[in-house]
PDB file of C-alpha atoms in Angstrom:
ATOM      1  CA  MET A   1      51.489  -0.349   5.806  1.00 49.00           C
ATOM      2  CA  LYS A   2      47.757  -1.780   6.299  1.00 70.00           C
ATOM      3  CA  LYS A   3      46.460   1.661   7.951  1.00 78.00           C
ATOM      4  CA  THR A   4      48.732   2.885   4.539  1.00 83.00           C
ATOM      5  CA  ALA A   5      46.769   0.877   2.751  1.00 82.00           C
ATOM      6  CA  CYS A   6      43.117   1.581   3.885  1.00 84.00           C
ATOM      7  CA  ALA A   7      43.979   5.613   4.521  1.00 87.00           C
ATOM      8  CA  ALA A   8      44.904   5.306   0.490  1.00 89.00           C
ATOM      9  CA  LEU A   9      41.256   3.440  -0.084  1.00 90.00           C
ATOM     10  CA  LEU A  10      39.741   5.567   1.466  1.00 91.00           C
ATOM     11  CA  LEU A  11      40.560   8.961   0.066  1.00 93.00           C
ATOM     12  CA  GLY A  12      40.904   7.532  -3.381  1.00 93.00           C
ATOM     13  CA  SER A  13      36.841   6.689  -2.946  1.00 93.00           C
ATOM     14  CA  VAL A  14      36.548  10.492  -1.835  1.00 94.00           C
ATOM     15  CA  PHE A  15      37.930  11.472  -4.657  1.00 95.00           C
ATOM     16  CA  LEU A  16      36.592   8.888  -7.068  1.00 93.00           C
ATOM     17  CA  GLY A  17      33.156  10.542  -5.277  1.00 92.00           C
ATOM     18  CA  GLY A  18      33.901  14.301  -5.917  1.00 92.00           C
ATOM     19  CA  TRP A  19      34.756  13.385 -10.134  1.00 92.00           C
ATOM     20  CA  PHE A  20      31.204  11.546  -9.549  1.00 91.00           C
ATOM     21  CA  ALA A  21      29.324  15.066  -7.749  1.00 90.00           C
ATOM     22  CA  ALA A  22      31.085  16.876 -10.488  1.00 89.00           C
ATOM     23  CA  ASP A  23      29.774  14.964 -13.833  1.00 88.00           C
ATOM     24  CA  LEU A  24      26.286  14.250 -12.518  1.00 87.00           C
ATOM     25  CA  PHE A  25      26.002  17.792 -12.036  1.00 87.00           C
ATOM     26  CA  ARG A  26      28.110  18.662 -15.442  1.00 87.00           C
ATOM     27  CA  ASN A  27      26.768  15.466 -17.550  1.00 84.00           C
ATOM     28  CA  THR A  28      23.224  14.051 -16.636  1.00 83.00           C
ATOM     29  CA  SER A  29      19.811  14.989 -17.352  1.00 81.00           C
ATOM     30  CA  PRO A  30      17.718  15.636 -14.644  1.00 81.00           C
ATOM     31  CA  GLN A  31      14.612  14.757 -17.238  1.00 80.00           C
ATOM     32  CA  THR A  32      15.650  11.352 -18.636  1.00 76.00           C
ATOM     33  CA  MET A  33      18.672  10.981 -15.856  1.00 78.00           C
ATOM     34  CA  LEU A  34      20.770   9.852 -18.878  1.00 79.00           C
ATOM     35  CA  ILE A  35      24.853  10.724 -18.874  1.00 80.00           C
ATOM     36  CA  GLN A  36      24.938  13.769 -21.891  1.00 80.00           C
ATOM     37  CA  SER A  37      28.304  12.726 -23.102  1.00 77.00           C
ATOM     38  CA  GLY A  38      31.327  11.484 -22.437  1.00 75.00           C
ATOM     39  CA  SER A  39      32.026   7.290 -21.618  1.00 79.00           C
ATOM     40  CA  THR A  40      29.411   5.183 -19.991  1.00 83.00           C
ATOM     41  CA  ALA A  41      32.242   2.123 -19.347  1.00 85.00           C
ATOM     42  CA  LEU A  42      34.228   4.983 -18.526  1.00 85.00           C
ATOM     43  CA  ARG A  43      31.617   5.765 -15.509  1.00 87.00           C
ATOM     44  CA  TYR A  44      31.614   2.087 -13.886  1.00 90.00           C
ATOM     45  CA  ILE A  45      34.845   0.392 -14.794  1.00 91.00           C
ATOM     46  CA  LEU A  46      36.560   3.506 -11.892  1.00 91.00           C
ATOM     47  CA  PRO A  47      34.370   2.153  -8.960  1.00 92.00           C
ATOM     48  CA  PHE A  48      34.640  -1.062  -9.978  1.00 93.00           C
ATOM     49  CA  PHE A  49      38.386  -1.023 -10.371  1.00 94.00           C
ATOM     50  CA  LEU A  50      38.394   0.596  -7.245  1.00 93.00           C
ATOM     51  CA  SER A  51      35.944  -1.917  -5.523  1.00 92.00           C
ATOM     52  CA  ALA A  52      38.309  -5.104  -6.230  1.00 92.00           C
ATOM     53  CA  VAL A  53      40.460  -2.743  -5.288  1.00 92.00           C
ATOM     54  CA  CYS A  54      39.310  -3.418  -2.118  1.00 89.00           C
ATOM     55  CA  VAL A  55      38.755  -6.416  -2.204  1.00 88.00           C
ATOM     56  CA  LEU A  56      42.845  -7.076  -2.871  1.00 88.00           C
ATOM     57  CA  ALA A  57      43.437  -5.451  -0.229  1.00 86.00           C
ATOM     58  CA  GLY A  58      40.875  -7.201   1.964  1.00 81.00           C
ATOM     59  CA  ARG A  59      43.937 -10.689   2.278  1.00 79.00           C
ATOM     60  CA  MET A  60      46.438  -8.292   4.016  1.00 76.00           C
ATOM     61  CA  ILE A  61      43.849  -8.510   7.004  1.00 72.00           C
ATOM     62  CA  ARG A  62      44.723 -11.039   9.405  1.00 68.00           C
ATOM     63  CA  PRO A  63      43.872 -10.137  12.894  1.00 60.00           C
ATOM     64  CA  ASN A  64      45.502 -11.192  15.695  1.00 54.00           C
ATOM     65  CA  GLU A  65      42.224 -10.134  18.315  1.00 55.00           C
ATOM     66  CA  ALA A  66      38.516 -10.039  18.109  1.00 54.00           C
ATOM     67  CA  LEU A  67      37.881  -6.378  16.609  1.00 59.00           C
ATOM     68  CA  LYS A  68      37.585  -3.766  19.290  1.00 58.00           C
ATOM     69  CA  GLU A  69      35.171  -0.740  19.403  1.00 58.00           C
ATOM     70  CA  SER A  70      35.956   2.428  19.603  1.00 59.00           C
ATOM     71  CA  ALA A  71      34.404   5.342  20.081  1.00 60.00           C
ATOM     72  CA  VAL A  72      33.986   6.267  16.810  1.00 62.00           C
ATOM     73  CA  SER A  73      31.978   3.570  15.704  1.00 64.00           C
ATOM     74  CA  ARG A  74      29.800   3.901  18.586  1.00 69.00           C
ATOM     75  CA  ALA A  75      29.051   6.869  17.826  1.00 70.00           C
ATOM     76  CA  ALA A  76      28.666   6.511  14.248  1.00 70.00           C
ATOM     77  CA  ALA A  77      26.353   2.996  14.829  1.00 73.00           C
ATOM     78  CA  ALA A  78      23.830   5.347  17.264  1.00 75.00           C
ATOM     79  CA  VAL A  79      23.572   7.518  14.753  1.00 77.00           C
ATOM     80  CA  LEU A  80      23.117   5.049  12.218  1.00 78.00           C
ATOM     81  CA  SER A  81      20.529   3.691  14.198  1.00 78.00           C
ATOM     82  CA  VAL A  82      18.685   6.403  14.701  1.00 80.00           C
ATOM     83  CA  ALA A  83      18.524   7.234  11.085  1.00 81.00           C
ATOM     84  CA  SER A  84      17.488   3.901  10.410  1.00 82.00           C
ATOM     85  CA  ALA A  85      14.590   3.788  12.945  1.00 82.00           C
ATOM     86  CA  SER A  86      13.452   6.865  11.201  1.00 82.00           C
ATOM     87  CA  CYS A  87      13.518   5.942   7.681  1.00 82.00           C
ATOM     88  CA  GLY A  88      11.302   3.474   8.660  1.00 80.00           C
ATOM     89  CA  PHE A  89       8.872   5.273  11.060  1.00 83.00           C
ATOM     90  CA  HIS A  90       8.837   7.289   7.583  1.00 78.00           C
ATOM     91  CA  MET A  91       7.804   5.217   5.747  1.00 78.00           C
ATOM     92  CA  MET A  92       4.938   3.872   8.028  1.00 80.00           C
ATOM     93  CA  ILE A  93       3.955   7.846   7.971  1.00 78.00           C
ATOM     94  CA  GLN A  94       3.685   7.519   4.020  1.00 74.00           C
ATOM     95  CA  LEU A  95       2.298   4.756   3.333  1.00 73.00           C
ATOM     96  CA  TRP A  96      -0.519   5.166   5.797  1.00 74.00           C
ATOM     97  CA  GLU A  97      -1.252   8.961   4.212  1.00 68.00           C
ATOM     98  CA  ASP A  98      -0.859   7.798   0.430  1.00 65.00           C
ATOM     99  CA  ARG A  99      -3.214   6.156  -1.079  1.00 47.00           C
ATOM    100  CA  GLU A 100      -1.951   5.889  -4.542  1.00 47.00           C
ATOM    101  CA  PRO A 101       1.850   6.425  -4.156  1.00 46.00           C
ATOM    102  CA  ASP A 102       4.101   7.766  -7.404  1.00 48.00           C
ATOM    103  CA  TYR A 103       7.120   4.856  -7.308  1.00 46.00           C
ATOM    104  CA  GLY A 104       9.363   6.501  -9.894  1.00 46.00           C
ATOM    105  CA  GLN A 105       8.664   6.768 -13.280  1.00 44.00           C
ATOM    106  CA  HIS A 106       5.888   4.266 -13.590  1.00 46.00           C
ATOM    107  CA  ARG A 107       2.437   4.018 -14.048  1.00 47.00           C
ATOM    108  CA  MET A 108       1.025   0.441 -11.841  1.00 49.00           C
ATOM    109  CA  ASN A 109      -2.100  -1.068 -11.845  1.00 52.00           C
ATOM    110  CA  LEU A 110      -3.961  -1.836  -8.766  1.00 50.00           C
ATOM    111  CA  VAL A 111      -1.947  -4.840  -8.028  1.00 50.00           C
ATOM    112  CA  HIS A 112       1.449  -3.844  -7.999  1.00 57.00           C
ATOM    113  CA  ILE A 113       0.317  -0.713  -5.751  1.00 60.00           C
ATOM    114  CA  THR A 114      -0.470  -2.931  -3.605  1.00 68.00           C
ATOM    115  CA  GLY A 115       2.448  -5.178  -4.172  1.00 67.00           C
ATOM    116  CA  MET A 116       4.967  -2.522  -3.467  1.00 70.00           C
ATOM    117  CA  ARG A 117       2.678  -1.162  -0.730  1.00 74.00           C
ATOM    118  CA  PHE A 118       3.796  -3.775   1.051  1.00 78.00           C
ATOM    119  CA  VAL A 119       7.439  -4.674   0.325  1.00 77.00           C
ATOM    120  CA  LEU A 120       8.026  -0.790   2.196  1.00 79.00           C
ATOM    121  CA  GLY A 121       5.961  -1.885   4.807  1.00 81.00           C
ATOM    122  CA  LEU A 122       8.042  -4.310   5.135  1.00 82.00           C
ATOM    123  CA  CYS A 123      11.195  -2.758   4.969  1.00 83.00           C
ATOM    124  CA  ALA A 124      10.202  -0.176   7.113  1.00 83.00           C
ATOM    125  CA  VAL A 125       9.657  -2.811   9.682  1.00 85.00           C
ATOM    126  CA  LEU A 126      12.506  -4.195   9.354  1.00 85.00           C
ATOM    127  CA  LEU A 127      13.956  -1.299   9.447  1.00 85.00           C
ATOM    128  CA  VAL A 128      13.277  -0.279  12.572  1.00 85.00           C
ATOM    129  CA  VAL A 129      13.973  -3.354  14.409  1.00 84.00           C
ATOM    130  CA  TYR A 130      16.728  -3.255  12.934  1.00 82.00           C
ATOM    131  CA  ALA A 131      17.654   0.152  14.577  1.00 82.00           C
ATOM    132  CA  VAL A 132      16.845  -1.838  18.103  1.00 81.00           C
ATOM    133  CA  TRP A 133      19.476  -4.197  17.612  1.00 78.00           C
ATOM    134  CA  ASN A 134      21.887  -1.894  16.522  1.00 76.00           C
ATOM    135  CA  VAL A 135      21.611   0.353  19.490  1.00 74.00           C
ATOM    136  CA  PHE A 136      21.673  -3.252  22.202  1.00 71.00           C
ATOM    137  CA  PHE A 137      24.396  -5.127  20.163  1.00 64.00           C
ATOM    138  CA  LEU A 138      27.037  -2.842  18.608  1.00 60.00           C
ATOM    139  CA  CYS A 139      26.564   0.430  20.474  1.00 54.00           C
ATOM    140  CA  GLU A 140      26.629  -1.321  24.106  1.00 52.00           C
ATOM    141  CA  THR A 141      28.618  -4.321  23.409  1.00 51.00           C
ATOM    142  CA  GLY A 142      30.313  -3.993  19.954  1.00 50.00           C
ATOM    143  CA  VAL A 143      31.077  -7.223  17.691  1.00 51.00           C
ATOM    144  CA  GLN A 144      31.951  -9.753  19.423  1.00 51.00           C
ATOM    145  CA  GLY A 145      30.416 -13.261  20.100  1.00 51.00           C
ATOM    146  CA  HIS A 146      27.797 -12.955  20.832  1.00 55.00           C
ATOM    147  CA  SER A 147      24.390 -15.889  21.447  1.00 57.00           C
ATOM    148  CA  MET A 148      22.729 -17.324  18.082  1.00 62.00           C
ATOM    149  CA  ARG A 149      19.846 -16.422  19.154  1.00 61.00           C
ATOM    150  CA  LEU A 150      19.742 -12.965  19.046  1.00 67.00           C
ATOM    151  CA  MET A 151      21.437 -13.226  15.367  1.00 72.00           C
ATOM    152  CA  VAL A 152      17.740 -12.725  14.026  1.00 73.00           C
ATOM    153  CA  PRO A 153      16.781  -9.467  14.989  1.00 74.00           C
ATOM    154  CA  GLY A 154      20.013  -8.356  13.165  1.00 74.00           C
ATOM    155  CA  MET A 155      19.583  -9.843  10.068  1.00 78.00           C
ATOM    156  CA  ALA A 156      16.945  -7.599   9.819  1.00 75.00           C
ATOM    157  CA  GLY A 157      19.225  -4.784   8.009  1.00 75.00           C
ATOM    158  CA  SER A 158      20.443  -7.558   6.084  1.00 81.00           C
ATOM    159  CA  ALA A 159      16.643  -8.454   5.049  1.00 84.00           C
ATOM    160  CA  ALA A 160      15.724  -4.620   4.631  1.00 84.00           C
ATOM    161  CA  PHE A 161      18.815  -4.118   1.533  1.00 84.00           C
ATOM    162  CA  PHE A 162      17.844  -7.223   0.393  1.00 85.00           C
ATOM    163  CA  ILE A 163      14.018  -6.333  -0.445  1.00 84.00           C
ATOM    164  CA  TYR A 164      15.229  -3.140  -1.648  1.00 82.00           C
ATOM    165  CA  VAL A 165      17.358  -3.918  -4.232  1.00 83.00           C
ATOM    166  CA  PHE A 166      14.594  -5.770  -6.327  1.00 80.00           C
ATOM    167  CA  PHE A 167      11.994  -3.203  -4.819  1.00 80.00           C
ATOM    168  CA  ILE A 168      15.164  -0.658  -6.875  1.00 79.00           C
ATOM    169  CA  ALA A 169      15.169  -2.563  -9.878  1.00 77.00           C
ATOM    170  CA  PHE A 170      11.182  -3.437 -10.974  1.00 76.00           C
ATOM    171  CA  ALA A 171      10.031   0.089  -9.711  1.00 74.00           C
ATOM    172  CA  GLN A 172      11.921   2.195 -11.628  1.00 74.00           C
ATOM    173  CA  PRO A 173      13.756   1.657 -14.836  1.00 70.00           C
ATOM    174  CA  VAL A 174      16.840   0.501 -15.205  1.00 72.00           C
ATOM    175  CA  SER A 175      19.434   0.794 -17.971  1.00 75.00           C
ATOM    176  CA  VAL A 176      23.686   1.043 -17.488  1.00 78.00           C
ATOM    177  CA  TYR A 177      22.820   4.373 -19.638  1.00 80.00           C
ATOM    178  CA  ARG A 178      21.078   5.741 -16.672  1.00 83.00           C
ATOM    179  CA  ILE A 179      24.211   5.598 -14.802  1.00 84.00           C
ATOM    180  CA  GLY A 180      21.712   7.452 -11.235  1.00 83.00           C
ATOM    181  CA  PRO A 181      19.704   4.281 -10.537  1.00 84.00           C
ATOM    182  CA  THR A 182      22.118   1.827 -11.580  1.00 86.00           C
ATOM    183  CA  MET A 183      24.420   3.175  -8.513  1.00 88.00           C
ATOM    184  CA  GLU A 184      21.832   3.460  -6.329  1.00 87.00           C
ATOM    185  CA  ILE A 185      21.565  -0.916  -6.415  1.00 89.00           C
ATOM    186  CA  LEU A 186      24.850  -0.560  -6.352  1.00 90.00           C
ATOM    187  CA  SER A 187      25.057   1.309  -2.865  1.00 90.00           C
ATOM    188  CA  ALA A 188      22.239  -0.739  -1.827  1.00 88.00           C
ATOM    189  CA  LEU A 189      23.862  -4.523  -2.425  1.00 90.00           C
ATOM    190  CA  SER A 190      27.199  -2.217  -0.815  1.00 91.00           C
ATOM    191  CA  ALA A 191      24.737  -1.916   1.811  1.00 89.00           C
ATOM    192  CA  LEU A 192      23.525  -5.740   2.277  1.00 88.00           C
ATOM    193  CA  LEU A 193      27.049  -6.886   2.188  1.00 89.00           C
ATOM    194  CA  PHE A 194      28.460  -4.750   4.896  1.00 88.00           C
ATOM    195  CA  THR A 195      25.346  -6.021   7.110  1.00 85.00           C
ATOM    196  CA  VAL A 196      26.522  -9.167   5.954  1.00 85.00           C
ATOM    197  CA  ALA A 197      29.778  -9.218   7.438  1.00 84.00           C
ATOM    198  CA  LEU A 198      28.824  -7.501  10.173  1.00 80.00           C
ATOM    199  CA  LEU A 199      26.926 -10.196  11.828  1.00 79.00           C
ATOM    200  CA  ARG A 200      29.765 -12.479  10.666  1.00 78.00           C
ATOM    201  CA  ALA A 201      32.010 -10.816  12.535  1.00 75.00           C
ATOM    202  CA  ALA A 202      29.875 -10.576  15.958  1.00 72.00           C
ATOM    203  CA  TYR A 203      28.295 -14.241  15.594  1.00 71.00           C
ATOM    204  CA  ARG A 204      31.125 -16.386  14.444  1.00 67.00           C
ATOM    205  CA  PRO A 205      34.315 -17.350  16.207  1.00 56.00           C
ATOM    206  CA  ASP A 206      36.539 -17.303  12.887  1.00 62.00           C
ATOM    207  CA  TYR A 207      37.921 -13.487  13.356  1.00 63.00           C
ATOM    208  CA  SER A 208      39.781 -13.933  10.510  1.00 66.00           C
ATOM    209  CA  THR A 209      37.867 -14.849   7.711  1.00 72.00           C
ATOM    210  CA  ALA A 210      34.789 -13.000   9.499  1.00 74.00           C
ATOM    211  CA  LEU A 211      37.274  -9.433   9.302  1.00 79.00           C
ATOM    212  CA  ARG A 212      37.965 -10.048   6.022  1.00 83.00           C
ATOM    213  CA  SER A 213      35.156  -9.893   4.487  1.00 85.00           C
ATOM    214  CA  LEU A 214      34.370  -6.889   7.312  1.00 85.00           C
ATOM    215  CA  PHE A 215      37.321  -4.610   5.844  1.00 87.00           C
ATOM    216  CA  ARG A 216      36.529  -5.875   1.646  1.00 90.00           C
ATOM    217  CA  SER A 217      32.567  -4.647   2.273  1.00 91.00           C
ATOM    218  CA  GLY A 218      33.469  -2.066   4.923  1.00 90.00           C
ATOM    219  CA  CYS A 219      35.298  -0.117   2.127  1.00 92.00           C
ATOM    220  CA  CYS A 220      33.249  -0.781  -0.817  1.00 93.00           C
ATOM    221  CA  ALA A 221      30.028   0.563   0.780  1.00 92.00           C
ATOM    222  CA  PHE A 222      31.690   3.458   1.336  1.00 94.00           C
ATOM    223  CA  LEU A 223      32.659   3.375  -1.773  1.00 94.00           C
ATOM    224  CA  PHE A 224      28.580   3.460  -3.368  1.00 94.00           C
ATOM    225  CA  CYS A 225      26.996   4.462  -0.335  1.00 92.00           C
ATOM    226  CA  THR A 226      28.910   8.032   0.605  1.00 93.00           C
ATOM    227  CA  CYS A 227      31.072   8.770  -1.790  1.00 94.00           C
ATOM    228  CA  ILE A 228      28.908   8.221  -4.793  1.00 93.00           C
ATOM    229  CA  GLY A 229      25.082   8.018  -3.057  1.00 90.00           C
ATOM    230  CA  ALA A 230      25.591  11.314  -1.248  1.00 91.00           C
ATOM    231  CA  PRO A 231      26.537  13.446  -3.954  1.00 92.00           C
ATOM    232  CA  TYR A 232      23.838  11.920  -6.273  1.00 91.00           C
ATOM    233  CA  ALA A 233      21.116  12.179  -3.277  1.00 90.00           C
ATOM    234  CA  VAL A 234      21.981  16.012  -3.089  1.00 90.00           C
ATOM    235  CA  TRP A 235      21.765  15.812  -6.805  1.00 89.00           C
ATOM    236  CA  LYS A 236      17.604  14.835  -6.597  1.00 88.00           C
ATOM    237  CA  PHE A 237      16.982  16.926  -3.999  1.00 86.00           C
ATOM    238  CA  ALA A 238      18.874  20.130  -6.471  1.00 86.00           C
ATOM    239  CA  ASN A 239      16.677  18.649  -9.613  1.00 85.00           C
ATOM    240  CA  GLY A 240      13.807  17.595  -7.778  1.00 82.00           C
ATOM    241  CA  VAL A 241      14.037  14.534  -9.369  1.00 81.00           C
ATOM    242  CA  GLU A 242      12.867  11.537  -7.347  1.00 79.00           C
ATOM    243  CA  THR A 243      12.928   7.672  -7.262  1.00 78.00           C
ATOM    244  CA  ALA A 244      12.566   4.808  -5.688  1.00 74.00           C
ATOM    245  CA  VAL A 245      15.017   5.660  -2.870  1.00 79.00           C
ATOM    246  CA  THR A 246      13.814   8.109  -0.818  1.00 81.00           C
ATOM    247  CA  PRO A 247      16.466  10.936   0.970  1.00 83.00           C
ATOM    248  CA  PRO A 248      15.706   9.102   4.101  1.00 85.00           C
ATOM    249  CA  PHE A 249      16.715   6.287   2.802  1.00 86.00           C
ATOM    250  CA  SER A 250      19.668   7.736   1.496  1.00 86.00           C
ATOM    251  CA  LEU A 251      20.445   9.183   4.902  1.00 86.00           C
ATOM    252  CA  VAL A 252      20.419   5.661   5.949  1.00 86.00           C
ATOM    253  CA  LEU A 253      22.436   4.140   2.790  1.00 88.00           C
ATOM    254  CA  GLY A 254      25.140   6.957   3.515  1.00 89.00           C
ATOM    255  CA  LEU A 255      25.031   6.187   7.281  1.00 87.00           C
ATOM    256  CA  ILE A 256      26.235   2.680   6.718  1.00 88.00           C
ATOM    257  CA  GLY A 257      29.230   3.462   4.519  1.00 90.00           C
ATOM    258  CA  VAL A 258      30.635   5.913   7.348  1.00 89.00           C
ATOM    259  CA  LEU A 259      29.961   2.707   9.284  1.00 86.00           C
ATOM    260  CA  GLY A 260      31.397   0.465   7.095  1.00 88.00           C
ATOM    261  CA  ALA A 261      34.667   3.238   6.693  1.00 90.00           C
ATOM    262  CA  VAL A 262      35.356   3.161   9.993  1.00 87.00           C
ATOM    263  CA  TYR A 263      34.898  -0.054  10.714  1.00 84.00           C
ATOM    264  CA  ALA A 264      37.404  -1.444   7.450  1.00 86.00           C
ATOM    265  CA  TRP A 265      39.840   1.625   9.767  1.00 85.00           C
ATOM    266  CA  SER A 266      39.136  -0.092  12.143  1.00 81.00           C
ATOM    267  CA  ALA A 267      39.675  -4.041  10.637  1.00 79.00           C
ATOM    268  CA  ALA A 268      43.240  -2.890   9.400  1.00 80.00           C
ATOM    269  CA  SER A 269      44.501  -1.261  13.060  1.00 76.00           C
ATOM    270  CA  GLN A 270      43.982  -4.380  14.940  1.00 68.00           C
ATOM    271  CA  THR A 271      46.510  -6.996  12.419  1.00 57.00           C
ATOM    272  CA  GLU A 272      50.140  -8.349  12.692  1.00 51.00           C
TER     273      GLU A 272
END
């Protein structure tokens, strides 16, 4: 029953992502990123409703043992590690080569540009550290009780997404009528919640509470980061739209969502 509910939630996310993609290509202006027709509220109600269902479904998770790793989760973690490291190095190269980078549609003074460059540089370093932690502690040993001293490098991923949420909000204009940039913030927030839940599952002995959080955040990350975030990244590339979320970071977010779906399914499979 739990696996059926999880499969229904993941399929619902895929269908909602398909609807979002069709609506994005048909009803969104590439110049202003504003919707051209239809209800704005409906575009928020549907993903928020599905997210609420994911949160409520997490109450069904009652694991009788620690979460076991699978070949799929190890492969997804390995790909995420490569993508995170690549994104971090890509951001470093951009900061090294670009003297006056263009952050979205804002014209910034020297102080703002310097601050943004510092934030991006910090995120780049944190993503590389997170990639290393992901390789050693997810791909090799899996989600099980680790030493607390090893938790610090694992927090790098959460810190990177936490900082990037504020970077997206400040580096580009955001409003409820600009669906895409708002969804980018929600994607980064979902990735933040999932990485925090993954740390709880790895270092907290109370697996019951930790795996419920992992299931909920994993489903939400799959919805916002992959099913909604991936079509928006394709739309930006097809229309030549530049935002604060670069294509490499969009790839990292998408893989975070895939990993979230894998762990949500694993958590649902290991219930009483």
